[in-house]
Structures are given as C-alpha cells and as structure tokens.
Coordinates of C-alpha atoms in Angstrom, one line a residue:
Chain A
M1 CA 58.3 114.1 88.2
E2 CA 57.5 111.5 85.6
V3 CA 54.2 113.1 84.8
L4 CA 55.9 116.4 84.4
L5 CA 58.6 114.9 82.1
F6 CA 55.9 113.2 80.1
A7 CA 53.9 116.4 79.7
V8 CA 56.8 118.5 78.7
S9 CA 58.2 116.1 76.1
A10 CA 54.7 115.2 74.8
A11 CA 53.9 118.9 74.3
L12 CA 57.3 119.4 72.6
S13 CA 56.8 116.5 70.2
L14 CA 53.3 117.8 69.3
A15 CA 54.7 121.3 68.7
G16 CA 57.4 119.7 66.6
G17 CA 54.8 117.8 64.6
V18 CA 52.8 120.9 63.9
G19 CA 56.1 122.6 62.9
V20 CA 57.0 119.9 60.4
V21 CA 53.8 120.3 58.4
A22 CA 53.3 124.1 59.0
A23 CA 56.8 125.4 58.4
R24 CA 57.2 127.2 55.0
Q25 CA 61.0 126.6 54.8
P26 CA 62.1 122.9 54.3
V27 CA 64.9 123.5 56.8
H28 CA 62.5 124.5 59.5
S29 CA 60.5 121.4 58.8
A30 CA 63.6 119.3 59.2
L31 CA 64.6 121.0 62.4
S32 CA 61.0 120.6 63.8
L33 CA 61.4 116.9 63.0
L34 CA 64.5 116.9 65.1
L35 CA 62.4 118.3 68.0
V36 CA 59.8 115.5 67.5
L37 CA 62.4 112.8 67.4
G38 CA 64.3 114.2 70.4
S39 CA 61.2 114.5 72.6
L40 CA 60.1 111.0 71.6
A41 CA 63.5 109.7 72.8
V42 CA 62.7 111.3 76.2
L43 CA 59.3 109.5 76.1
Y44 CA 61.1 106.2 75.6
L45 CA 63.2 107.0 78.6
T46 CA 60.2 107.5 80.8
L47 CA 59.0 104.1 79.5
A48 CA 62.2 102.5 80.7
A49 CA 63.3 101.7 77.1
E50 CA 66.8 103.2 77.5
F51 CA 68.3 101.4 74.6
L52 CA 65.5 102.5 72.3
A53 CA 66.0 106.1 73.4
V54 CA 69.7 106.0 72.6
L55 CA 69.0 104.4 69.2
Q56 CA 66.4 107.0 68.5
V57 CA 68.9 109.8 69.1
I58 CA 71.7 108.2 67.2
V59 CA 69.8 106.8 64.2
Y60 CA 67.0 109.3 63.7
A61 CA 68.2 112.5 65.2
G62 CA 71.8 111.9 64.4
A63 CA 71.7 110.3 61.0
I64 CA 68.4 110.7 59.3
V65 CA 67.7 114.4 60.1
V66 CA 71.3 115.3 59.2
L67 CA 70.7 113.5 55.9
F68 CA 67.5 115.5 55.3
L69 CA 69.5 118.7 56.1
F70 CA 72.2 117.8 53.6
V71 CA 69.6 117.1 50.9
I72 CA 67.8 120.3 51.5
M73 CA 71.1 122.3 51.3
L74 CA 72.2 120.4 48.2
L75 CA 69.0 121.3 46.5
H76 CA 69.7 125.0 47.1
A77 CA 66.4 125.6 48.9
R78 CA 64.6 128.3 46.9
P79 CA 62.2 130.6 48.7
P80 CA 58.9 128.7 48.8
E81 CA 56.5 129.6 46.0
S82 CA 53.3 131.0 47.3
R83 CA 50.7 128.8 45.8
P84 CA 47.1 128.2 47.0
S85 CA 47.2 125.2 49.3
P86 CA 46.2 122.1 47.4
V87 CA 44.0 121.0 50.3
G88 CA 42.2 124.3 50.5
G89 CA 38.7 123.0 50.0
Q90 CA 39.2 119.9 52.1
W91 CA 39.6 121.6 55.4
G92 CA 35.9 121.4 56.1
L93 CA 36.0 117.6 56.0
A94 CA 39.5 117.1 57.3
V95 CA 39.0 119.0 60.6
P96 CA 35.9 117.1 61.8
L97 CA 37.2 113.7 60.6
G98 CA 40.6 114.4 62.3
A99 CA 38.8 115.5 65.5
A100 CA 36.6 112.4 65.4
L101 CA 39.7 110.1 65.0
W102 CA 41.4 111.9 67.9
A103 CA 38.4 111.6 70.1
G104 CA 37.8 108.0 69.3
L105 CA 41.4 107.0 69.8
S106 CA 41.6 109.0 73.1
Y107 CA 38.5 107.3 74.4
A108 CA 39.8 103.9 73.4
V109 CA 43.1 104.5 75.1
L110 CA 41.3 105.7 78.3
R111 CA 39.3 102.5 78.3
L112 CA 42.3 100.3 78.0
P113 CA 42.7 97.8 81.0
A114 CA 44.4 99.7 83.8
G115 CA 47.5 98.6 85.5
G116 CA 50.6 97.4 83.7
R117 CA 52.5 94.3 84.2
E118 CA 55.5 94.0 86.4
L119 CA 58.6 94.5 84.2
P120 CA 61.6 92.2 84.5
P121 CA 64.6 94.1 85.8
E122 CA 66.6 93.8 82.6
F123 CA 63.7 95.3 80.5
G124 CA 64.9 97.8 77.9
T125 CA 68.6 97.0 78.2
T126 CA 70.7 96.3 75.1
E127 CA 70.9 92.7 76.0
A128 CA 67.2 92.2 76.5
V129 CA 66.3 94.0 73.2
G130 CA 69.0 92.0 71.4
R131 CA 67.7 88.7 72.8
E132 CA 64.1 89.4 71.7
L133 CA 65.3 90.7 68.3
F134 CA 67.3 87.6 67.5
S135 CA 65.0 85.0 68.9
R136 CA 61.3 85.7 68.9
F137 CA 61.4 88.5 66.3
L138 CA 64.2 87.1 64.1
L139 CA 61.9 86.7 61.1
P140 CA 60.6 90.3 61.1
F141 CA 64.1 91.5 61.7
E142 CA 65.3 89.6 58.6
V143 CA 62.3 90.7 56.5
A144 CA 63.1 94.3 57.5
S145 CA 66.4 93.8 55.7
L146 CA 64.4 93.0 52.5
L147 CA 62.4 96.2 53.2
L148 CA 65.7 98.2 53.4
L149 CA 66.8 96.5 50.1
V150 CA 63.6 97.7 48.5
G151 CA 64.3 101.2 49.8
I152 CA 67.7 101.2 48.2
V153 CA 66.4 99.8 44.9
A154 CA 63.6 102.5 45.1
A155 CA 66.2 105.2 45.4
V156 CA 68.2 103.9 42.5
V157 CA 65.1 103.5 40.3
L158 CA 63.5 106.9 41.2
G159 CA 66.8 108.7 41.2
S160 CA 67.9 107.5 37.8
S161 CA 67.5 109.9 34.9
P162 CA 64.6 109.2 32.5
A163 CA 65.3 107.1 29.4
P164 CA 67.7 108.7 26.9
P165 CA 66.0 110.9 24.2
S166 CA 66.6 108.2 21.5
V167 CA 63.6 106.4 23.0
P168 CA 60.4 108.2 21.9
P169 CA 58.8 110.0 24.8
R170 CA 56.0 108.1 26.3
S171 CA 53.4 108.9 28.8
A172 CA 50.8 106.8 30.5
S173 CA 47.9 108.6 28.9
G174 CA 47.2 110.2 25.6
R175 CA 45.8 113.2 27.3
E176 CA 49.2 114.4 28.4
E177 CA 50.4 115.3 24.9
A178 CA 47.3 117.2 23.9
Chain B
M1 CA 66.1 78.0 70.0
S2 CA 66.4 75.8 66.9
L3 CA 66.2 77.3 63.5
D4 CA 64.4 75.2 60.9
L5 CA 64.5 77.3 57.7
R6 CA 62.6 74.7 55.7
P7 CA 59.2 76.3 56.0
L8 CA 60.7 79.4 54.5
F9 CA 62.2 77.8 51.4
P10 CA 59.5 79.1 49.0
E11 CA 60.1 82.7 50.2
L12 CA 63.9 82.2 50.0
A13 CA 63.6 80.9 46.4
V14 CA 61.8 84.0 45.4
V15 CA 64.2 86.3 47.2
A16 CA 67.1 84.6 45.5
A17 CA 65.6 85.2 42.1
S18 CA 65.1 88.9 42.9
L19 CA 68.8 89.2 44.0
V20 CA 69.9 87.4 40.8
A21 CA 68.0 90.0 38.8
L22 CA 69.3 92.9 40.8
V23 CA 73.0 91.9 40.8
G24 CA 73.0 90.4 37.4
D25 CA 71.6 93.5 35.8
V26 CA 74.8 95.3 36.6
F27 CA 76.9 92.9 34.5
V28 CA 74.8 92.3 31.4
R29 CA 74.3 94.5 28.4
G30 CA 71.5 94.2 25.8
P31 CA 67.9 93.1 25.9
R32 CA 68.7 89.5 25.0
A33 CA 70.7 88.8 28.2
R34 CA 68.0 90.5 30.3
M35 CA 65.7 87.8 29.2
A36 CA 67.3 85.8 32.0
W37 CA 65.5 87.8 34.7
P38 CA 61.9 87.0 33.9
V39 CA 63.0 83.5 33.1
A40 CA 64.7 83.2 36.5
G41 CA 61.7 84.8 38.2
V42 CA 59.3 82.4 36.6
V43 CA 61.5 79.4 37.4
A44 CA 61.9 80.5 41.1
V45 CA 58.2 81.2 41.4
S46 CA 57.4 77.8 40.0
V47 CA 59.8 76.1 42.3
A48 CA 58.3 78.0 45.2
G49 CA 54.9 77.0 44.1
V50 CA 55.8 73.3 44.1
L51 CA 57.3 73.7 47.5
V52 CA 54.2 75.4 48.8
W53 CA 52.1 72.8 47.1
R54 CA 53.9 70.0 48.9
A55 CA 54.3 71.8 52.2
G56 CA 52.6 70.5 55.3
D57 CA 51.9 72.5 58.4
A58 CA 54.8 74.1 60.1
A59 CA 55.7 77.2 62.0
F60 CA 58.7 79.5 62.2
G61 CA 58.7 80.7 65.8
S62 CA 55.3 82.0 66.9
L63 CA 55.1 84.5 64.1
Y64 CA 54.8 82.5 60.9
A65 CA 52.5 79.6 60.2
R66 CA 52.6 77.5 57.2
D67 CA 49.0 76.3 57.2
A68 CA 46.3 75.5 54.6
L69 CA 45.1 79.1 54.4
G70 CA 48.7 80.5 54.0
N71 CA 49.7 77.8 51.5
A72 CA 46.6 78.4 49.3
L73 CA 47.1 82.2 49.2
Q74 CA 50.8 81.9 48.7
A75 CA 50.2 79.6 45.7
V76 CA 47.9 82.3 44.3
A77 CA 50.5 85.0 44.9
L78 CA 53.1 83.0 43.2
A79 CA 50.9 82.3 40.2
V80 CA 50.1 86.0 40.0
A81 CA 53.9 86.8 40.1
A82 CA 54.6 84.3 37.3
V83 CA 52.0 85.8 35.0
G84 CA 52.9 89.3 36.0
L85 CA 56.5 88.8 35.0
L86 CA 55.4 87.3 31.6
L87 CA 53.1 90.2 30.9
A88 CA 55.8 92.8 31.7
R89 CA 58.7 91.7 29.5
D90 CA 57.6 92.8 26.0
Y91 CA 56.2 96.1 27.4
L92 CA 59.4 96.9 29.2
V93 CA 61.6 96.2 26.2
R94 CA 59.4 98.3 24.0
T95 CA 59.3 101.3 26.4
G96 CA 63.0 101.2 27.3
L97 CA 62.2 100.3 30.9
D98 CA 63.7 96.8 30.7
R99 CA 65.8 96.8 33.9
G100 CA 66.5 94.1 36.4
E101 CA 65.0 96.2 39.1
Y102 CA 61.5 95.8 37.7
Y103 CA 61.6 92.0 38.0
A104 CA 63.3 92.2 41.4
L105 CA 60.6 94.5 42.8
V106 CA 57.9 92.3 41.5
L107 CA 59.5 89.3 43.2
L108 CA 60.1 91.2 46.5
S109 CA 56.5 92.4 46.5
T110 CA 55.4 88.8 46.1
V111 CA 57.5 87.8 49.1
G112 CA 55.8 90.4 51.1
A113 CA 52.4 89.1 50.1
M114 CA 53.5 85.5 50.9
L115 CA 54.7 86.5 54.4
M116 CA 51.6 88.6 55.0
V117 CA 49.1 85.8 54.4
A118 CA 51.2 83.5 56.7
S119 CA 51.8 85.9 59.5
Q120 CA 50.5 85.0 62.9
D121 CA 51.5 88.3 64.6
L122 CA 50.3 91.8 63.9
L123 CA 53.8 93.2 64.2
F124 CA 55.1 90.8 61.6
L125 CA 52.0 91.5 59.5
F126 CA 53.0 95.1 59.4
V127 CA 56.5 94.4 58.3
A128 CA 55.2 92.0 55.6
L129 CA 52.6 94.6 54.5
E130 CA 55.3 97.2 54.0
T131 CA 57.4 94.7 52.1
L132 CA 54.4 94.1 49.8
S133 CA 53.6 97.8 49.4
L134 CA 56.9 99.6 49.1
P135 CA 57.9 97.8 45.8
L136 CA 54.4 98.6 44.4
Y137 CA 54.9 102.3 45.0
V138 CA 58.2 102.1 43.1
L139 CA 56.6 100.0 40.3
A140 CA 53.9 102.7 39.9
G141 CA 56.6 105.2 39.2
F142 CA 58.8 103.0 37.1
A143 CA 58.2 105.1 33.9
R144 CA 60.6 107.8 34.9
D145 CA 59.8 110.0 31.9
S146 CA 56.0 110.0 32.4
H147 CA 54.7 112.7 34.8
R148 CA 51.5 110.7 35.3
S149 CA 53.5 107.7 36.4
Q150 CA 55.5 109.8 38.9
E151 CA 52.3 111.4 40.2
A152 CA 50.7 108.0 40.6
S153 CA 53.7 106.8 42.6
L154 CA 53.7 109.7 44.9
K155 CA 50.0 109.6 45.5
Y156 CA 50.1 105.9 46.2
F157 CA 53.1 106.3 48.5
L158 CA 51.6 109.2 50.6
L159 CA 48.1 107.6 51.0
G160 CA 49.7 104.2 51.6
S161 CA 51.8 105.6 54.4
F162 CA 48.8 107.3 55.9
A163 CA 46.9 103.9 55.9
S164 CA 49.9 102.1 57.4
A165 CA 49.9 104.7 60.2
L166 CA 46.3 104.0 60.9
L167 CA 47.0 100.2 60.9
L168 CA 49.8 100.8 63.4
Y169 CA 47.4 102.8 65.7
G170 CA 45.1 99.8 65.5
V171 CA 47.9 97.3 66.3
A172 CA 49.0 99.5 69.3
L173 CA 45.4 99.4 70.7
V174 CA 45.1 95.7 70.2
Y175 CA 48.4 95.3 72.0
G176 CA 47.1 97.4 74.8
V177 CA 44.1 95.1 75.3
A178 CA 45.6 91.7 74.6
G179 CA 49.1 92.4 76.0
S180 CA 50.6 90.9 72.9
T181 CA 50.6 91.4 69.1
A182 CA 50.2 87.6 68.6
L183 CA 47.0 86.5 66.9
S184 CA 46.8 83.6 69.4
R185 CA 46.5 86.0 72.2
L186 CA 44.0 88.1 70.3
A187 CA 41.9 85.0 69.9
E188 CA 41.4 84.9 73.6
A189 CA 40.5 88.6 74.1
D190 CA 37.0 89.6 75.1
A191 CA 35.1 92.3 73.2
S192 CA 35.9 95.8 74.5
F193 CA 35.8 99.2 73.0
P194 CA 39.6 99.6 72.6
L195 CA 39.8 96.2 71.0
L196 CA 37.1 96.9 68.5
V197 CA 38.6 100.3 67.6
G198 CA 42.0 98.6 67.2
L199 CA 40.6 95.9 64.9
G200 CA 38.6 98.6 63.0
L201 CA 41.8 100.5 62.3
V202 CA 43.6 97.3 61.2
V203 CA 40.7 96.8 58.8
V204 CA 41.0 100.4 57.6
G205 CA 44.7 99.9 56.9
L206 CA 44.2 96.6 55.1
G207 CA 41.1 98.0 53.3
F208 CA 43.2 100.7 51.8
K209 CA 45.5 98.2 50.2
A210 CA 42.6 96.3 48.8
A211 CA 40.9 99.5 47.6
V212 CA 37.8 99.2 49.7
V213 CA 35.4 102.1 49.7
P214 CA 35.8 104.7 51.3
F215 CA 39.6 104.1 51.1
H216 CA 39.7 103.6 47.4
A217 CA 40.2 107.2 46.1
W218 CA 43.8 106.5 45.1
A219 CA 43.0 103.5 42.9
P220 CA 41.8 105.2 39.7
D221 CA 44.6 107.8 39.6
V222 CA 47.3 105.3 40.4
Y223 CA 46.0 102.7 37.9
E224 CA 45.7 105.3 35.2
G225 CA 49.2 106.7 35.7
A226 CA 51.3 103.6 36.4
P227 CA 52.7 101.4 33.6
V228 CA 50.1 98.7 32.5
P229 CA 52.1 95.6 33.5
A230 CA 52.8 97.1 37.0
V231 CA 49.1 97.9 37.3
A232 CA 48.2 94.3 36.3
F233 CA 50.4 92.9 39.0
M234 CA 49.6 95.4 41.8
S235 CA 45.9 95.2 41.3
V236 CA 46.0 91.5 42.2
V237 CA 48.9 91.0 44.5
A238 CA 47.8 93.8 46.9
K239 CA 44.4 92.2 47.2
V240 CA 45.8 88.7 47.8
G241 CA 47.8 90.1 50.7
A242 CA 45.2 92.4 52.2
V243 CA 42.2 90.0 51.8
G244 CA 44.3 87.1 53.0
A245 CA 45.3 89.1 56.1
L246 CA 41.7 90.1 56.7
L247 CA 40.6 86.4 56.5
R248 CA 43.3 85.4 58.9
I249 CA 42.6 88.2 61.4
L250 CA 38.8 88.3 61.4
P251 CA 37.1 84.9 60.7
A252 CA 40.1 82.8 61.6
T253 CA 41.1 84.6 64.8
V254 CA 38.2 86.4 66.3
P255 CA 35.1 84.4 65.3
H256 CA 33.7 85.0 68.8
L257 CA 33.4 88.7 68.0
L258 CA 31.5 88.1 64.8
S259 CA 28.4 90.1 65.9
A260 CA 30.7 93.1 66.4
W261 CA 32.6 93.1 63.1
Q262 CA 30.2 91.5 60.7
P263 CA 27.9 94.6 60.3
L264 CA 31.0 96.8 59.6
L265 CA 32.4 94.4 57.0
A266 CA 29.1 93.9 55.3
A267 CA 28.5 97.6 55.1
L268 CA 32.0 98.2 53.7
S269 CA 31.4 95.4 51.2
A270 CA 28.1 96.8 50.0
A271 CA 29.4 100.3 49.7
T272 CA 32.4 99.1 47.8
M273 CA 30.3 97.1 45.3
L274 CA 28.0 100.0 44.8
V275 CA 30.5 102.8 44.4
G276 CA 32.9 100.7 42.3
N277 CA 30.4 99.5 39.8
L278 CA 28.5 102.8 39.5
A279 CA 31.7 104.8 39.0
A280 CA 33.0 102.3 36.5
L281 CA 29.9 102.9 34.3
R282 CA 31.0 106.4 33.5
Q283 CA 34.6 105.7 32.6
T284 CA 35.9 106.1 29.0
N285 CA 39.5 105.3 30.0
L286 CA 39.9 101.6 30.1
K287 CA 42.5 101.7 32.9
R288 CA 40.2 103.8 35.1
M289 CA 37.3 101.5 34.3
L290 CA 39.3 98.5 35.3
A291 CA 40.5 100.4 38.4
Y292 CA 36.9 100.9 39.5
S293 CA 36.2 97.3 38.5
S294 CA 39.0 96.3 40.9
V295 CA 37.4 98.4 43.6
A296 CA 34.1 96.6 43.0
H297 CA 35.8 93.3 43.2
A298 CA 37.3 94.2 46.6
G299 CA 33.6 94.4 47.6
Y300 CA 32.8 91.0 46.3
L301 CA 35.8 89.6 48.1
L302 CA 34.8 91.2 51.3
I303 CA 31.5 89.2 51.2
G304 CA 33.6 86.2 52.0
V305 CA 35.2 88.0 55.0
A306 CA 31.9 89.4 56.2
A307 CA 30.2 86.0 56.0
G308 CA 32.6 84.8 58.7
S309 CA 31.9 81.2 58.0
D310 CA 34.0 78.3 56.5
A311 CA 32.2 78.8 53.2
G312 CA 32.9 82.5 53.2
V313 CA 36.6 81.9 53.8
W314 CA 37.1 79.3 51.1
S315 CA 34.9 81.2 48.7
A316 CA 37.1 84.3 49.1
V317 CA 40.2 82.2 48.5
Y318 CA 38.6 80.7 45.4
Y319 CA 37.6 84.1 44.1
L320 CA 41.1 85.5 44.8
A321 CA 42.5 82.9 42.5
V322 CA 39.9 83.6 39.8
Y323 CA 40.2 87.3 40.2
G324 CA 44.0 87.1 39.7
A325 CA 43.5 85.2 36.4
M326 CA 40.9 87.5 34.9
K327 CA 42.3 90.8 36.1
L328 CA 45.9 90.0 35.0
G329 CA 44.4 89.0 31.7
A330 CA 42.2 92.1 31.3
F331 CA 45.2 94.4 31.9
G332 CA 47.4 92.0 29.9
V333 CA 45.4 92.7 26.7
L334 CA 46.3 96.4 27.1
T335 CA 50.0 95.6 26.9
F336 CA 49.5 94.7 23.3
L337 CA 48.1 98.1 22.3
E338 CA 50.0 101.3 21.6
R339 CA 48.8 104.6 20.4
A340 CA 51.5 107.0 19.0
G341 CA 54.2 105.6 21.3
V342 CA 52.1 105.7 24.4
E343 CA 49.8 103.3 26.1
A344 CA 46.4 103.0 24.3
D345 CA 44.2 103.0 27.3
E346 CA 40.9 104.4 26.0
V347 CA 38.0 102.0 25.6
E348 CA 37.7 103.3 22.0
D349 CA 41.2 102.1 21.3
L350 CA 40.0 98.6 21.4
R351 CA 38.0 99.1 18.2
G352 CA 38.9 96.6 15.5
L353 CA 41.0 94.4 17.8
A354 CA 39.0 91.4 16.6
D355 CA 40.2 91.8 13.0
R356 CA 43.8 92.5 13.8
S357 CA 44.3 90.0 16.7
P358 CA 41.4 87.6 17.0
A359 CA 43.0 85.7 19.9
A360 CA 43.6 88.8 22.0
A361 CA 40.0 90.0 21.3
A362 CA 38.6 86.6 22.2
A363 CA 40.6 86.5 25.4
F364 CA 39.5 90.0 26.3
A365 CA 35.8 89.0 25.8
V366 CA 36.4 86.0 28.1
F367 CA 37.9 88.2 30.8
M368 CA 35.1 90.7 30.6
A369 CA 32.5 87.9 30.8
S370 CA 34.3 86.5 33.8
L371 CA 34.6 89.9 35.5
T372 CA 30.8 90.3 35.0
G373 CA 30.2 86.8 36.4
L374 CA 28.7 85.2 33.3
P375 CA 28.8 81.4 32.8
P376 CA 30.7 79.4 31.7
T377 CA 33.6 81.5 33.1
A378 CA 35.3 81.1 36.5
G379 CA 33.9 84.5 37.6
F380 CA 30.4 83.0 37.6
V381 CA 31.4 80.1 39.8
G382 CA 33.3 82.4 42.2
K383 CA 30.5 84.8 42.5
F384 CA 28.0 82.0 43.0
Y385 CA 30.1 80.6 45.9
L386 CA 30.4 84.0 47.5
F387 CA 26.7 84.9 47.2
T388 CA 25.8 81.5 48.6
A389 CA 28.1 82.0 51.5
A390 CA 26.4 85.4 52.2
L391 CA 22.9 83.7 52.1
E392 CA 24.0 81.0 54.4
A393 CA 25.4 83.6 56.8
G394 CA 22.0 85.3 56.9
L395 CA 23.2 88.3 54.9
L396 CA 20.3 88.2 52.4
W397 CA 20.5 92.0 51.8
L398 CA 24.2 91.8 51.0
A399 CA 23.6 89.0 48.5
L400 CA 20.9 91.1 46.8
V401 CA 23.2 94.1 46.6
A402 CA 25.9 91.9 45.1
V403 CA 23.5 90.5 42.5
A404 CA 22.2 93.9 41.6
T405 CA 25.6 95.4 41.2
S406 CA 26.7 92.5 39.1
V407 CA 23.8 93.2 36.8
V408 CA 24.8 96.8 36.6
S409 CA 28.4 95.8 35.7
V410 CA 27.2 93.9 32.6
A411 CA 26.8 97.3 31.0
Y412 CA 30.4 98.5 31.1
Y413 CA 32.2 95.1 30.8
L414 CA 30.2 94.0 27.8
R415 CA 30.5 97.5 26.2
A416 CA 34.2 97.2 26.4
A417 CA 34.1 93.6 25.0
Y418 CA 31.7 94.7 22.3
T419 CA 34.0 97.6 21.3
A420 CA 36.8 95.1 20.5
Y421 CA 34.5 93.5 17.9
L422 CA 33.5 96.7 16.3
G423 CA 35.5 97.7 13.2
P424 CA 37.4 99.7 12.0
A425 CA 40.4 100.3 14.2
R426 CA 41.1 103.8 15.5
A427 CA 43.7 105.7 13.6
G428 CA 47.2 105.5 15.2
V429 CA 46.5 102.5 17.4
R430 CA 48.8 99.6 16.8
V431 CA 48.6 96.0 17.9
L432 CA 52.0 94.8 18.7
R433 CA 53.7 91.4 18.7
A434 CA 54.3 90.4 22.2
P435 CA 55.1 86.7 22.5
W436 CA 55.9 86.8 26.3
A437 CA 52.7 88.6 27.1
G438 CA 50.9 86.2 24.8
V439 CA 52.0 83.3 27.0
G440 CA 50.8 85.1 30.1
L441 CA 47.5 86.0 28.4
G442 CA 47.0 82.4 27.3
L443 CA 47.6 81.1 30.8
S444 CA 45.1 83.6 32.3
A445 CA 42.5 82.9 29.7
G446 CA 43.0 79.2 30.1
A447 CA 42.6 79.4 33.8
T448 CA 39.5 81.6 33.6
L449 CA 37.8 79.2 31.3
L450 CA 39.0 76.0 32.9
F451 CA 37.9 77.0 36.4
G452 CA 34.6 78.0 35.0
V453 CA 33.9 74.7 33.1
L454 CA 35.6 72.4 35.6
P455 CA 35.4 74.2 39.0
G456 CA 35.7 71.0 41.0
P457 CA 39.5 70.6 41.5
L458 CA 40.0 74.3 42.4
T459 CA 37.0 74.2 44.7
S460 CA 38.1 71.2 46.7
W461 CA 41.6 72.8 46.8
A462 CA 40.2 76.0 48.2
Q463 CA 37.9 74.2 50.6
R464 CA 41.0 72.7 52.4
V465 CA 41.5 76.1 54.0
A466 CA 38.3 75.7 55.9
A467 CA 40.0 73.1 58.1
L468 CA 41.9 76.0 59.6
L469 CA 38.8 77.3 61.3
R470 CA 38.3 74.3 63.5

C-alpha cells in the first residue's frame, strides 16, 4: 500500500516537474507546479511528516501557486512567442551530464546504509516540529527571517522603476550604446 | 535551554545597521542625509570587528561555533564590508542609485558570510549561504536602467539556485550516511560511496560561489554587467564564505578522508588556475579580465584546501585577507573612471591615469603587482605560503602549476598597470573626484603594501586558526 502510494505520487511529481519546464503557457507551468507540490505533500505523509504535509499544502499549494497565478493573470499572458530555444545547441551536453548525475545519485542512494531508526511516537506532529524549530534549530529559523527580509528588499529594488530620465542613461558597458 | 546571545553580538550589530539603512531611507530626503547609511554601516562593521577580535570560543547551540577559524574569517568579511561600503558611496550618488537598500543588502550579505564561516551544521550552512547569496543577486541587478545589469542579476540567480540545489542533494546524501547534518557527526563517518558523492556535491555548490572551474561560467558575465562597487564586494565576500566553509568542512572536519578528497580538490585547483589565467590573457574589458583573475585566485585559494594541512588552512585564511584588499582595490580604481556617463571598463580607458590621478594609478599598479604575486606586496607573501603548503603536502605538481600560471598572469596584470602609465588619456574618459572611494582605496593599498613588507603580525594572526585542527 505504502509502496503504491509512493509510486503514484512520485510519478505524479515527476510528471508535474516535466510539465513546469515543458509547458508553453505560463498558466500551465503554474498548474503543473501545483501538481508537484501536491504530490510532494503526499510523499511527506508517507514519511510520517503530517505537519509538514499540511504546511506544504497550505503555504505552497495554497498561497504561493495562487500568487503565481495572480501574477500571470495580471501580466495578461500573451501567446508565447515562438523563438528558437536558447539552449538549442547544449542538448548534446545536457542530456549525458544530466543522465550521469541521475545515475550517480541513484547509485549513491541505493548504497545508503539500510534500515532506518526507530521513530519516536510524536515524530512529525506540530508539537515535535515546533520544539525542534525553537530549540535546536532556533538560529537557522531566525536567520531565515533575514533571508525573507532580503527577499522583500529584493522585490522592492527590482520592482522599482528605473531612475527618472533627468539622470543620464547609463549602462554597465560602453558596447551597449553602440 | 539557555539562550546566551553574546556570541552573536557581532552579527546582530551588522543586522542592526542594515535595518537602520532600510527603515531610515524611508524618512530622509537628499544625498547628504543618506551619508548616514555608509557611516552607520562602517561603524557597525567596526564594532563587530572589535567584538570578533576580542571574542573567545563559544557556541550557540550545536550549530554555530565561535572559534579561531570563524573569528578570523569573520574579521576578513567585516573588513571587506567596510571597504565595500566606502567604495560604493560616490558611485551610487553619481549614478542615481544612492538608496538605503544598497547598504542594507551589503550588510546582510556580510552577515550571511559571517554565519557561513561559523556554521557547524550543513543545514545551517545552507541557510547562511542563501543569506550570503541572495543579496548578491540583487546587488548585481541594482542598476535598474541597465540591461546588462539586469541580465547579470538573472544569470547569477538562475545558476546560483542550480548550485544551491546540488548542494542540497549533497547535504541529503551526507545526512543519509551520518544520520545528522551536524559536522561533528560527519567527522565520525567512515568513507563510503554515498558520503563521498554527498561531499562532492557540497563542494560543487560551494565551488560555484567561489567561481571554481568548471562552475565559473557565470563570473565574467555577471562581473561585466553588475555595477562596479557591487562587483568589488561580491567578488570577495562570496569567496570568503565559500572557501571558509570548504576549509571548515574538508580539512577541519573530515581529515581522515583526505586521500579521497585531496585529488579532487587539487584537480579543481589546477584547472581553475589554468583556465582563469589563460582566459584572462585575452580580455580587453577590465571587468572581465578581473573576473577571470578572480576565477584564477579561487584556484590559488583551493591549494590551501587541497593541502589539507594546518599550513594549508592558515595560508588560505591569510590569502583570503590579502585577496580581499587587492581585489577590492583593483575594482575600486574603476569606480573613479567614467566614459560618457557609463562605467569606463576597458583596459584602454586606463590610459593617462598616471597624469590625471597619480595616486590612483600608483594604487592600481600596487594591486596589479600584488595580484600577480610580486614582492614586496602581500600577494607575494600569500602565494609563497600557499605554494609552500602545497609542497609540504606532497603536491609538487600543483605547486608547479601554480607557479607557471602566476608567471603567465604577469602578462595581463602588468599590461593593465602599464596602460595606466601610458599617455594620453582616451577621449571621453573622465577621472572623477570620489573622496569616499579614495579612503577605501587608501585602506586597500595600505593593507596590500603593509602585509607585504611586514607579513609577521597577519601571519601569526592567521596561524591561530591552525589550533582548530587539533
């Protein structure tokens, strides 16, 4: 039963992942991402991480993907331009290297020491996660708040309009104006 | 669990200054008031530096260690931040980019580097690495009206995220073997295929940040497109964080696996020195040339990691300090130049600099000599230590590659320095007054010369980190 659940959700998350990069419409990419995140939540459930699974659905599927969809709709998604793929010539290198990475990682995972540890009964509950987060992992938890702050500042900086036209246009290289 | 925040006071001081710059910027108008942000930043960084200087050994939980290695590298990161802030001010005012966010991002990135070199847990290392990197992506794209800057930011972000993902794969594998992400548990793990793959992927992720070949492809494009002061800062602070973490993970944590990782690190180091120096030979754009030079220096720094010995570790720490001074200075000279309202970043733009600004030209010559590794500059002493460490570790071939590539590098460094002493100036190139950057440049040049003539104090200071390895 567990193996079946794992197989189905793993296959779905893989399919979603392919969909994210292969879809031509941004909306389809966002919806594929929803599939990835949803099936990951199921994977967390099979790993007895219930709280994480719920968070995954609420935060990522519920908030983040919805935000993506809002942005896509606000941008009035135009039909995608048909341009030659920018990675066209690199497929010959990308496929073997990707396959090698996959093979190496799979082999490494198969060679991992077998047999897990016995989990305490409260593993994965809200209380257990909270206890870890606010004791052992307090410092990374607080530093993550700095990371989020940087994210906000980044949005403000990159979202601001370029300098007003009174400032002479500048570029980082002289070649640009040629 | 008791919470003693005292070990974290240096980091908190820097965070506080970044918040002051962020919030204060909303309330002030005009460039004069904005002078407060770099001043606050430099003050906070100096205070943090004094705290780090006086700090003893302490730990915050099991994740963060305030030890000799962390303290030394934190001091380097703080010095880099101070000079980085000074170099930025005039440039930002001139280009209309003078916003509190710039200073805040520089300071937050510094905090990331400080936490990274002190982290005792791979999970925390990852969070710190992202805190270091994310501000750098934004700084690369800080010139909103420049397409090249935006392109640089996006490239850096995409490739950086890719490298972070590989690092996370590595952390997951290490966790699978050791049953924990703590370095103390990793230190007890036996060699096994998954562990080595995991460590290898961690090295890849960190190697990307340090621009190690073959993960260096982003560096020339990003350095060329990003605003000069941001490049000056990021080229150094990212290496402090990444090389610091490599030192902490490899020689300090898994010396018993030396025979497994030394060949890999030595090969990466040799490839990085060769590709960096040979590619730099052909550059006519000064920013690209310095980018490849920064790649090459990642190779020299890796010698210290690959040696795996006490001498290797402290030599790398010494060279990081020296590298910070000379690289900040080399990019700092560029902030003085302008061609038709844009950055003057061609080697040829340096023509006639000696007549118009003798001090800047002299400083530039010092930085170039130091990057080459010529006496009596600090670069010579640093390279001497690193090459000696390689020889002592039995890596004769690596030392030979390092010497040979240093000889090659004479060509492009001295060509650039020589150009600054050739008259007449190129039409349209202006040398600007930049008092803040002048102070930063003076500090870098002073340090480059001082540590070259009197290497003793910095050496004994760097050697303290070797105590960590016992």
